[in-house]
Coordinates of C-alpha atoms and ligand atoms in Angstrom, one line a residue:
X188 CA 0.0 0.0 0.0
X189 CA 1.4 3.4 -0.9
X190 CA 1.9 5.9 1.8
X191 CA 1.5 9.6 1.2
X192 CA 4.2 12.1 1.7
X193 CA 2.1 15.2 1.8
X194 CA 1.8 16.9 5.2
X195 CA -1.8 17.4 6.0
X196 CA -4.2 17.8 8.9
X197 CA -7.9 17.8 9.1
X198 CA -9.7 21.0 9.0
X199 CA -13.4 21.4 9.5
X200 CA -14.1 24.7 7.9
X201 CA -17.7 25.4 7.4
X202 CA -19.6 28.6 6.9
X203 CA -23.2 29.3 6.9
X204 CA -23.5 29.0 3.2
X205 CA -20.6 26.9 2.0
X206 CA -17.8 24.6 3.0
X207 CA -14.3 25.4 2.0
X208 CA -11.6 22.8 2.3
X209 CA -8.0 24.0 1.9
X210 CA -6.0 21.7 -0.4
X211 CA -2.9 21.6 1.8
X212 CA -5.0 20.8 4.8
X213 CA -7.0 17.9 3.3
X214 CA -7.5 14.7 5.2
X215 CA -5.2 11.7 4.7
X216 CA -6.1 9.3 2.0
X217 CA -6.3 6.5 4.5
X218 CA -9.0 8.3 6.6
X219 CA -12.6 8.5 5.6
X220 CA -13.1 11.5 3.5
X221 CA -15.1 14.2 5.2
X222 CA -12.2 16.4 3.9
X223 CA -13.8 16.3 0.5
X224 CA -16.6 18.8 0.9
X225 CA -20.1 17.7 0.2
X226 CA -23.4 19.5 -0.6
X227 CA -26.1 19.7 -3.2
X228 CA -26.0 23.3 -4.4
X229 CA -22.8 23.1 -6.5
X230 CA -19.1 22.7 -6.0
X231 CA -15.9 24.6 -6.9
X232 CA -12.3 23.5 -6.7
X233 CA -9.4 25.8 -7.7
X234 CA -5.8 26.6 -6.8
X235 CA -6.6 29.6 -4.6
X236 CA -9.0 29.9 -1.6
X237 CA -10.1 33.4 -2.6
X238 CA -10.9 32.2 -6.1
X239 CA -12.9 29.2 -4.9
X240 CA -14.8 31.6 -2.5
X241 CA -15.6 33.8 -5.5
X242 CA -17.1 30.9 -7.5
X243 CA -19.1 29.8 -4.5
X244 CA -20.4 33.3 -3.9
X245 CA -21.7 33.3 -7.5
X246 CA -23.3 29.9 -7.1
X247 CA -25.0 31.2 -3.9
X248 CA -26.2 34.2 -5.8
X249 CA -28.1 32.0 -8.2
X250 CA -25.3 31.8 -10.9
X251 CA -24.8 28.6 -12.8
X252 CA -21.6 26.6 -13.5
X253 CA -20.5 29.0 -16.3
X254 CA -21.0 32.1 -14.1
X255 CA -19.1 30.5 -11.3
X256 CA -16.3 29.3 -13.5
X257 CA -15.8 32.8 -15.0
X258 CA -15.9 34.4 -11.6
X259 CA -13.3 31.9 -10.3
X260 CA -11.1 32.4 -13.3
X261 CA -11.2 36.2 -13.0
X262 CA -10.4 35.9 -9.2
X263 CA -7.4 33.7 -10.1
X264 CA -6.3 36.5 -12.4
X265 CA -6.0 38.7 -9.3
X266 CA -4.9 36.5 -6.5
X267 CA -2.9 33.9 -8.5
X268 CA -1.1 36.0 -11.0
X269 CA 1.6 33.4 -11.8
X270 CA -1.1 31.5 -13.8
X271 CA -4.5 33.2 -13.5
X272 CA -4.7 35.8 -16.1
X273 CA -6.2 38.2 -18.5
X274 CA -3.0 38.2 -20.6
X275 CA -3.0 34.5 -21.4
X276 CA -5.5 31.9 -22.6
X277 CA -7.0 28.6 -21.9
X278 CA -9.7 26.0 -22.6
X279 CA -13.0 25.0 -21.1
X280 CA -15.1 21.8 -21.4
X281 CA -18.7 22.7 -20.7
X282 CA -21.5 20.2 -20.1
X283 CA -24.9 21.7 -19.7
X284 CA -27.7 19.0 -19.5
X285 CA -26.6 16.5 -22.1
X286 CA -24.9 19.0 -24.4
X287 CA -21.1 19.0 -24.3
X288 CA -18.9 21.6 -26.0
X289 CA -15.4 23.0 -25.6
X290 CA -14.3 26.6 -25.7
X291 CA -10.9 27.3 -27.1
X292 CA -9.5 30.6 -25.9
X293 CA -5.9 29.6 -26.5
X294 CA -3.5 32.3 -27.5
X295 CA -2.6 32.7 -31.2
X296 CA 0.7 33.8 -32.8
X297 CA 0.6 37.5 -33.6
X298 CA 0.2 38.5 -37.3
X299 CA 3.9 39.4 -37.5
X300 CA 5.1 36.0 -36.1
X301 CA 7.4 34.0 -38.4
X302 CA 8.6 30.3 -38.2
X303 CA 12.2 31.5 -37.5
X304 CA 11.5 34.3 -35.1
X305 CA 13.2 32.5 -32.2
X306 CA 16.3 31.6 -34.2
X307 CA 19.4 33.7 -34.8
X308 CA 21.0 34.3 -38.2
X309 CA 22.9 31.0 -38.0
X310 CA 19.6 29.2 -37.3
X311 CA 20.5 28.6 -33.7
X312 CA 17.9 29.1 -31.0
X313 CA 18.1 32.6 -29.4
X314 CA 18.4 32.1 -25.7
X315 CA 15.3 33.0 -23.8
X316 CA 13.6 34.6 -26.8
X317 CA 10.5 32.4 -26.6
X318 CA 10.3 32.7 -22.8
X319 CA 11.2 36.2 -21.6
X320 CA 9.7 39.5 -22.7
X321 CA 6.8 40.2 -25.0
X322 CA 8.3 38.5 -28.1
X323 CA 7.3 35.3 -26.2
X324 CA 3.7 36.4 -25.9
X325 CA 0.9 35.0 -27.9
X326 CA -2.3 37.1 -28.5
X327 CA -4.2 36.9 -25.2
X328 CA -7.4 34.8 -25.5
X329 CA -8.8 35.2 -21.9
X330 CA -10.6 38.6 -22.2
X331 CA -12.7 37.4 -25.2
X332 CA -12.8 33.8 -24.0
X333 CA -14.2 34.3 -20.5
X334 CA -16.8 36.8 -21.9
X335 CA -17.8 34.3 -24.5
X336 CA -18.3 31.5 -22.0
X337 CA -20.5 33.8 -20.0
X338 CA -22.4 35.1 -23.0
X339 CA -23.3 31.6 -24.3
X340 CA -23.8 29.8 -21.0
X341 CA -24.0 32.3 -18.1
X342 CA -27.2 33.4 -16.3
X343 CA -26.3 36.3 -14.0
X344 CA -25.5 39.7 -15.4
X345 CA -21.9 40.1 -16.6
X346 CA -21.0 42.8 -14.1
X347 CA -22.1 40.5 -11.3
X348 CA -19.8 37.8 -12.5
X349 CA -16.8 40.2 -12.7
X350 CA -17.6 41.7 -9.3
X351 CA -15.8 39.4 -6.9
X352 CA -12.5 39.7 -8.9
X353 CA -13.0 43.5 -9.1
X354 CA -13.5 43.6 -5.3
X355 CA -10.4 41.6 -4.7
X356 CA -8.3 43.9 -6.9
X357 CA -9.8 47.1 -5.6
X358 CA -10.2 46.4 -1.9
X359 CA -7.2 44.1 -1.6
X360 CA -6.6 40.5 -0.9
X361 CA -4.3 38.7 1.6
X362 CA -1.1 37.6 0.0
X363 CA -0.8 33.8 0.4
X364 CA 2.4 31.9 1.2
X365 CA 2.2 30.4 -2.2
X366 CA 2.1 33.8 -3.9
X367 CA 5.0 35.1 -1.8
X368 CA 7.1 32.0 -2.6
X369 CA 6.3 32.3 -6.3
X370 CA 7.2 36.0 -6.4
X371 CA 10.4 35.2 -4.6
X372 CA 11.3 32.4 -6.9
X373 CA 10.6 34.5 -10.0
X374 CA 11.9 37.8 -8.6
X375 CA 14.9 37.8 -11.1
X376 CA 12.4 37.6 -14.0
X377 CA 10.0 40.2 -12.7
X378 CA 12.9 42.6 -11.8
X379 CA 13.9 42.7 -15.5
X380 CA 10.8 44.8 -16.2
X381 CA 10.4 47.9 -14.1
X382 CA 6.7 48.0 -15.1
X383 CA 6.3 44.6 -13.4
X384 CA 8.6 45.2 -10.5
X385 CA 6.7 48.3 -9.4
X386 CA 3.5 46.2 -8.9
X387 CA 4.8 42.8 -7.8
X388 CA 8.1 43.7 -6.2
X389 CA 7.2 47.0 -4.4
X390 CA 10.3 48.5 -2.8
X391 CA 12.3 45.7 -4.6
X392 CA 10.8 42.8 -2.6
X393 CA 7.8 40.6 -2.9
X394 CA 4.9 41.4 -0.5
X395 CA 5.0 39.1 2.5
X396 CA 2.4 36.5 3.1
X397 CA -0.4 38.0 5.2
X398 CA -0.1 41.5 3.8
X399 CA -3.1 43.0 2.1
X400 CA -2.3 43.9 -1.5
X401 CA -4.4 46.2 -3.7
X402 CA -4.0 46.3 -7.5
X403 CA -5.6 49.6 -8.6
X404 CA -4.6 49.3 -12.3
X405 CA -6.0 45.8 -12.6
X406 CA -9.1 47.0 -10.7
X407 CA -9.6 49.8 -13.3
X408 CA -9.2 47.2 -16.1
X409 CA -11.7 44.9 -14.5
X410 CA -14.1 47.8 -14.0
X411 CA -14.0 48.6 -17.7
X412 CA -14.3 44.9 -18.5
X413 CA -17.4 44.7 -16.3
X414 CA -18.9 47.7 -18.0
X415 CA -18.0 47.0 -21.7
X416 CA -16.9 43.3 -21.9
X417 CA -13.9 42.2 -24.0
X418 CA -13.7 45.2 -26.2
X419 CA -12.7 47.2 -23.1
X420 CA -9.4 45.3 -23.3
X421 CA -9.0 44.3 -26.9
X422 CA -9.8 47.7 -28.4
X423 CA -9.1 51.3 -27.5
X424 CA -6.6 52.6 -25.0
X425 CA -6.0 49.4 -23.1
X426 CA -5.1 47.5 -26.3
X427 CA -2.9 50.4 -27.3
X428 CA -1.1 50.1 -24.0
X429 CA -0.4 46.5 -24.7
X430 CA 1.1 47.4 -28.0
X431 CA 3.2 50.1 -26.5
X432 CA 4.6 47.8 -23.8
X433 CA 5.3 45.1 -26.4
X434 CA 7.1 47.5 -28.8
X435 CA 9.2 49.0 -26.0
X436 CA 10.6 45.5 -25.2
X437 CA 11.0 44.2 -28.8
X438 CA 7.7 42.3 -29.1
X439 CA 5.6 41.9 -32.2
X440 CA 2.3 41.8 -30.4
X441 CA 0.0 44.6 -31.7
X442 CA -3.3 46.2 -30.7
X443 CA -4.8 44.8 -34.0
X444 CA -3.9 41.3 -32.9
X445 CA -6.0 41.7 -29.7
X446 CA -8.9 43.1 -31.7
X447 CA -8.8 40.3 -34.3
X448 CA -8.7 37.5 -31.7
X449 CA -11.7 35.2 -31.5
X450 CA -12.3 32.3 -29.2
X451 CA -13.7 29.1 -30.9
X452 CA -16.3 26.6 -29.8
X453 CA -15.1 23.1 -30.8
X454 CA -16.5 19.6 -30.5
X455 CA -14.9 17.8 -27.6
X456 CA -12.7 14.7 -28.0
X457 CA -15.3 12.1 -26.9
X458 CA -14.6 8.5 -25.9
X459 CA -16.1 5.7 -23.7
X460 CA -13.8 4.2 -21.0
X461 CA -14.6 1.7 -18.4
X462 CA -18.3 2.2 -18.6
X463 CA -18.0 6.1 -18.5
X464 CA -18.4 8.7 -21.2
X465 CA -15.6 11.2 -21.3
X466 CA -15.3 14.6 -23.0
X467 CA -12.0 16.4 -23.1
X468 CA -10.1 19.1 -25.0
X469 CA -9.5 18.6 -28.7
X470 CA -6.7 20.2 -30.8
X471 CA -5.1 22.6 -30.3
X472 CA -4.7 20.7 -27.1
X473 CA -3.1 17.3 -27.3
X474 CA -4.6 16.5 -23.9
X475 CA -7.9 14.9 -24.9
X476 CA -6.1 12.7 -27.4
X477 CA -3.5 11.5 -24.9
X478 CA -6.2 10.8 -22.4
X479 CA -8.3 8.9 -24.9
X480 CA -5.4 6.9 -26.2
X481 CA -4.3 6.1 -22.7
X482 CA -7.8 4.8 -21.7
X483 CA -8.2 3.0 -25.1
X484 CA -4.9 1.1 -24.8
X485 CA -5.4 0.3 -21.1
X486 CA -8.8 -1.2 -21.7
X487 CA -7.4 -3.4 -24.5
X488 CA -4.6 -4.5 -22.2
X489 CA -6.8 -5.6 -19.4
X490 CA -5.3 -3.0 -17.1
X491 CA -8.2 -2.8 -14.7
X492 CA -7.8 -6.5 -13.7
X493 CA -4.1 -6.1 -12.7
X494 CA -3.1 -5.7 -9.1
X495 CA -3.6 -2.0 -8.2
X496 CA -0.2 -1.0 -7.0
X497 CA 2.0 -3.6 -8.7
X498 CA 4.5 -3.2 -11.5
X499 CA 2.2 -4.4 -14.2
X500 CA -0.1 -1.5 -14.0
X501 CA 2.7 1.1 -13.8
X502 CA 4.5 -0.6 -16.8
X503 CA 1.4 -0.5 -18.9
X504 CA 0.7 3.1 -18.1
X505 CA 4.3 4.0 -19.1
X506 CA 4.1 2.1 -22.3
X507 CA 0.7 3.6 -23.2
X508 CA 1.9 7.1 -22.5
X509 CA 5.2 6.5 -24.4
X510 CA 3.1 5.8 -27.5
X511 CA 0.5 8.5 -27.0
X512 CA 3.3 11.2 -26.6
X513 CA 5.1 9.8 -29.7
X514 CA 1.9 10.5 -31.6
X515 CA 1.7 14.0 -30.0
X516 CA 4.8 14.8 -32.1
X517 CA 2.5 15.0 -35.2
X518 CA 0.0 17.4 -33.6
X519 CA -0.6 21.1 -33.8
X520 CA -3.2 23.7 -34.5
X521 CA -6.1 21.8 -36.2
X522 CA -5.4 23.6 -39.4
X523 CA -1.8 22.2 -39.7
X524 CA -1.9 19.1 -37.5
X525 CA -0.6 16.0 -39.3
X526 CA -2.9 13.7 -37.4
X527 CA -6.4 14.1 -36.0
X528 CA -8.2 12.8 -32.9
X529 CA -10.3 10.6 -35.3
X530 CA -7.1 8.9 -36.6
X531 CA -5.3 8.6 -33.3
X532 CA -8.4 7.2 -31.4
X533 CA -9.4 4.9 -34.2
X534 CA -10.0 1.4 -32.7
X535 CA -7.6 -0.1 -35.3
X536 CA -4.8 2.2 -34.2
X537 CA -5.4 1.6 -30.5
X538 CA -5.5 -2.1 -31.2
X539 CA -2.2 -2.0 -33.1
X540 CA -0.6 0.2 -30.4
X541 CA -1.8 -2.0 -27.5
X542 CA -0.5 -5.0 -29.5
X543 CA 3.0 -3.5 -29.6
X544 CA 3.3 -3.4 -25.9
X545 CA 5.3 -6.1 -24.3
X546 CA 4.0 -7.1 -20.9
X547 CA 7.4 -7.5 -19.3
X548 CA 9.7 -5.2 -21.3
X549 CA 9.9 -1.5 -21.8
X550 CA 10.1 -0.5 -25.5
X551 CA 12.9 2.1 -25.9
X552 CA 11.4 5.3 -27.1
X553 CA 13.7 5.5 -30.1
X554 CA 11.9 2.4 -31.4
X555 CA 8.4 3.9 -30.9
X556 CA 7.4 5.7 -34.1
X557 CA 4.6 8.2 -34.4
X558 CA 1.4 7.3 -36.1
X559 CA 1.6 7.2 -39.9
X560 CA -1.2 7.0 -42.5
X561 CA 0.2 3.7 -43.9
X562 CA 0.1 1.8 -40.7
X563 CA -3.5 2.5 -39.9
X564 CA -5.5 1.5 -42.5
X565 CA -0.1 10.9 -30.6
X566 CA 7.6 24.5 -13.7
X567 CA 6.0 26.8 -14.4
X568 CA 2.4 27.5 -13.7
X569 CA -1.0 26.8 -15.1
X570 CA -4.2 26.6 -13.1
X571 CA -7.3 24.5 -13.4
X572 CA -10.7 25.0 -11.9
X573 CA -13.7 22.6 -11.8
X574 CA -17.2 23.7 -11.2
X575 CA -20.6 21.9 -10.8
X576 CA -23.8 23.8 -10.2
X577 CA -26.9 22.4 -8.4
X578 CA -28.5 21.3 -11.6
X579 CA -25.5 19.2 -12.5
X580 CA -24.1 21.5 -15.2
X581 CA -20.3 21.3 -15.3
X582 CA -17.4 23.5 -16.4
X583 CA -13.8 22.3 -16.4
X584 CA -11.5 25.2 -17.2
X585 CA -7.7 25.3 -17.5
X586 CA -5.9 28.6 -18.0
X587 CA -2.3 29.7 -18.2
X588 CA 0.4 32.2 -18.9
X589 CA 2.6 29.2 -19.7
X590 CA 5.6 29.8 -17.4
X591 CA 5.2 31.2 -13.9
X592 CA 4.2 34.9 -14.4
X593 CA 4.4 34.4 -18.2
X594 CA 7.0 36.4 -20.1
X595 CA 7.5 38.6 -17.0
X596 CA 6.1 41.8 -18.5
X597 CA 3.2 43.6 -16.8
X598 CA 1.5 46.0 -19.1
X599 CA 1.6 49.4 -17.4
X600 CA -1.8 51.1 -17.2
X601 CA -3.5 47.8 -17.7
X602 CA -2.1 45.8 -14.8
X603 CA -1.9 42.3 -16.2
X604 CA 1.1 40.2 -17.2
X605 CA 1.6 38.9 -20.7
X606 CA 2.0 35.2 -21.4
X607 CA 5.1 33.3 -22.9
X608 CA 2.9 30.8 -24.7
X609 CA 5.0 31.1 -27.9
X610 CA 7.4 28.6 -26.3
X611 CA 4.7 26.0 -26.7
X612 CA 5.3 26.1 -30.5
X613 CA 8.2 24.1 -31.9
X614 CA 10.4 27.1 -31.8
X615 CA 13.6 25.4 -33.1
X616 CA 14.0 22.0 -34.7
X617 CA 14.7 19.3 -32.2
X618 CA 14.8 21.7 -29.2
X619 CA 12.8 20.7 -26.2
X620 CA 10.5 23.3 -24.8
X621 CA 10.0 24.4 -21.2
X622 CA 8.4 21.0 -20.4
X623 CA 11.0 18.9 -22.2
X624 CA 8.7 18.3 -25.1
X625 CA 10.3 17.9 -28.5
X626 CA 7.7 18.9 -31.0
X627 CA 7.1 18.5 -34.8
X628 CA 6.6 20.6 -37.9
X629 CA 2.8 20.6 -37.4
X630 CA 3.4 22.9 -34.5
X631 CA 5.7 25.4 -36.2
X632 CA 5.1 29.1 -35.6
X633 CA 2.9 30.9 -38.1
X634 CA 0.7 34.0 -37.9
X635 CA -2.7 33.4 -36.3
X636 CA -1.9 29.8 -35.4
X637 CA -2.6 28.3 -32.0
X638 CA 0.3 26.6 -30.3
X639 CA -0.1 23.0 -29.3
X640 CA -1.1 22.6 -25.6
X641 CA -1.3 19.8 -23.1
X642 CA -4.1 21.3 -21.0
X643 CA -6.8 18.7 -20.5
X644 CA -10.0 20.0 -18.8
X645 CA -12.2 17.0 -18.7
X646 CA -15.8 16.0 -17.8
X647 CA -16.8 12.4 -17.4
X648 CA -20.2 11.0 -16.7
X649 CA -22.2 7.7 -16.2
X650 CA -25.9 8.2 -15.9
X651 CA -26.4 11.1 -13.5
X652 CA -22.9 10.8 -12.0
X653 CA -20.5 13.5 -13.2
X654 CA -16.8 14.1 -12.6
X655 CA -15.1 17.3 -13.5
X656 CA -11.3 17.6 -13.4
X657 CA -8.0 19.0 -14.7
X658 CA -4.6 20.1 -13.7
X659 CA -1.6 22.3 -14.4
X660 CA 1.8 20.8 -15.1
X661 CA 2.7 21.3 -18.7
X662 CA 3.4 18.0 -20.4
X663 CA 2.4 16.2 -17.2
X664 CA -1.2 17.4 -17.4
X665 CA -2.8 14.6 -19.4
X666 CA -1.1 11.9 -17.4
X667 CA -2.1 13.4 -14.0
X668 CA -5.7 13.8 -15.3
X669 CA -5.7 10.2 -16.6
X670 CA -4.6 8.8 -13.3
X671 CA -7.1 10.6 -11.2
X672 CA -9.9 9.6 -13.7
X673 CA -8.7 6.0 -13.5
X674 CA -8.7 6.1 -9.7
X675 CA -12.3 7.2 -9.8
X676 CA -13.8 5.2 -12.7
X677 CA -11.8 2.0 -12.4
X678 CA -10.9 1.7 -8.8
X679 CA -13.9 3.5 -7.3
X680 CA -11.8 5.8 -5.0
X681 CA -13.5 8.6 -3.0
X682 CA -12.8 11.9 -4.8
X683 CA -10.2 13.2 -2.4
X684 CA -8.3 9.9 -2.3
X685 CA -8.3 9.8 -6.1
X686 CA -6.7 13.2 -6.1
X687 CA -4.2 12.5 -3.3
X688 CA -2.7 9.3 -4.7
X689 CA 0.9 9.5 -5.8
X690 CA 1.4 9.7 -9.6
X691 CA 3.6 8.6 -12.4
X692 CA 4.4 10.2 -15.8
X693 CA 6.1 9.2 -19.1
X694 CA 6.2 11.4 -22.2
X695 CA 8.1 9.3 -24.8
X696 CA 11.1 11.7 -24.8
X697 CA 13.0 11.9 -22.6
X698 CA 12.8 8.1 -22.2
X699 CA 12.2 8.1 -18.5
X700 CA 9.4 7.1 -16.1
X701 CA 8.9 9.8 -13.6
X702 CA 7.5 8.9 -10.2
X703 CA 6.4 10.9 -7.2
X704 CA 8.4 9.8 -4.1
X705 CA 5.7 7.5 -2.7
X706 CA 4.3 6.3 -6.0
X707 CA 6.2 3.0 -6.2
X708 CA 7.0 0.5 -3.4
X709 CA 10.7 -0.5 -3.6
X710 CA 9.9 -3.9 -5.0
X711 CA 7.7 -2.4 -7.7
X712 CA 10.4 0.1 -8.6
X713 CA 13.0 -2.6 -9.0
X714 CA 10.6 -4.7 -11.1
X715 CA 10.1 -1.7 -13.4
X716 CA 13.9 -1.2 -13.7
X717 CA 14.4 -4.8 -14.6
X718 CA 11.8 -4.5 -17.3
X719 CA 13.9 -1.7 -18.8
X720 CA 12.4 1.5 -17.4
X721 CA 14.7 4.4 -16.3
X722 CA 13.1 5.7 -13.2
X723 CA 13.4 9.3 -12.0
X724 CA 11.9 10.5 -8.7
X725 CA 10.3 14.0 -9.0
X726 CA 8.7 16.1 -6.3
X727 CA 5.3 16.5 -7.9
X728 CA 3.2 15.6 -10.9
X729 CA 0.3 18.0 -11.5
X730 CA -2.1 19.7 -9.1
X731 CA -5.6 18.4 -9.7
X732 CA -8.8 20.3 -9.0
X733 CA -11.8 18.0 -9.1
X734 CA -15.5 18.1 -8.3
X735 CA -18.1 15.3 -8.5
X736 CA -21.8 14.7 -8.5
X737 CA -23.1 11.4 -7.2
X738 CA -26.0 9.5 -8.7
X739 CA -28.2 10.9 -5.8
X740 CA -27.3 14.5 -6.7
X741 CA -24.9 15.1 -3.9
X742 CA -21.8 17.1 -4.9
X743 CA -18.3 16.8 -3.6
X744 CA -15.1 18.8 -4.2
X745 CA -11.5 18.0 -3.7
X746 CA -8.3 20.0 -4.2
X747 CA -4.9 18.6 -4.5
X748 CA -2.8 18.4 -1.3
X749 CA 0.2 19.1 -3.6
X750 CA -0.8 22.8 -3.5
X751 CA -2.6 25.2 -1.2
X752 CA -5.8 25.5 -3.2
X753 CA -9.3 25.1 -2.0
X754 CA -12.4 23.1 -2.7
X755 CA -15.8 24.0 -1.5
X756 CA -19.5 23.2 -1.9
X757 CA -22.8 25.1 -1.5
X758 CA -25.3 23.6 0.9
X759 CA -28.7 25.2 0.1
X760 CA -30.2 23.4 3.2
X761 CA -27.8 25.4 5.4
X762 CA -28.5 28.7 3.7
Ligands
DON96 O1 -0.5 24.7 -22.8 C1 0.3 24.0 -22.2 O2 0.4 22.8 -22.4 C2 1.3 24.7 -21.3 N1 1.5 26.1 -21.7 C3 0.8 24.6 -19.9 C4 1.8 25.2 -18.9 C5 1.6 24.6 -17.6 O3 0.8 23.7 -17.3 C6 2.4 25.1 -16.5 N2 2.0 24.5 -15.2 N3 2.5 24.1 -14.3

């Protein structure tokens, strides 16, 4: 039996109207799970207590899952600026009644982007160019994306949904230990831009945990956004301010890029797994495809019947992921992708891939080729939030600036940071990105293109049961999401236990099986090594936010003990 390494103690936090459980204070996996909050009026799980509270406030005010998701995301843009954003982008999987759709508000390459913009004259990668400063920034998708999610699915007035974030920015919020630590870790990046340092390193130092911080410029931006919607940011003086800041530091992002940006509703990647229906993110995310391939191969390999914590299951996971990430090499923006979800999730391809896997021997990644047409006849910061409302409607939303605090540049007069999502493109042949992913031609930079992502917001259901989940973690997102989903739908874990369990990861290249410290018992680890796996122990794989509705209509919420986020539920009976 695996032990857990995360320090935790039980906390019984309840308020009149909602229950809020702090991720880092969750109950141990071995205990019963009162730590996973339960109610019937809806549930929110996110990476920051103040953001979860914002979502719960909106549910209590009669908002639905879309209203609460937008309010939570906007609150994250204030209190969790390393990932929450208005200057980045993201994805949402939305299930209302029996209708499932996904909203793609991923950044795009600016109109002036070129395939070699991150290379020097000799064709060598320019150090940092795709990571630091506004050249690294894609066109922000969040302002239009969050407004679109509300416009299509929200119920409350727009200004009411923006209000909690506006209040946090204007009146101030308490700096958390996580924020202080993130600002301290990234102080060298933030200090490179005086515009950023004046807000996030006042007096040259990060604000200390416990201090109340006000963000007047961001508050003014949110006020304009509440009044006029996305055009308040994507047109006029605020868009001009983005262009000015970009030009000053050598970026190619222009006001016209912001104005031209449009979010896109897309059909989800849909598959059945272990008796559940699953909907996850399609291209330009590889996440749904990796998740679908993983489940498809595992089902064919009889994974569920293997002993739960033994080497067989870990081996098959690694082998399935190795192949799914090899296929990822072919993926990119749907307009240029060299393979589609349809091709990579075809039963014939999954059959063939599952058939390649040797039960007792790792296949070296160099021998695993990506999908081809002939054969068929695959730390930084991101943040995920999961919401259910009392009617069972679900929103899974993952959003990011890519690296922690994005490209480091805060737009003066606007108050938000710009992303460094351009690094998610294949910026130089053969060069691994921030997450060690080596990517293919399909994901080369071109104007207007969306860079390939791993973000995997996911909704799964069986009858009236619903599970909503997702994670940050770059390339590790789909594997973290897959494991929590499998813990729930194969092994029947309680929600919190499913999130708590230690995790593994493999991404084809580098050819290594990553494991959290407590993920493998010593005898399992040696069995895997003797099957040919190179094991590497890493601190943490993902940070999952999950909510769930039982067949009886009760909702539960869990936040990952790997981070200090919070999960909470609304209890109408207590109101
Ligand atoms: O879209 C992607 O796959 C990355 N930009 C996500 C970055 C991320 O998850 C950072 N989080 N820890």
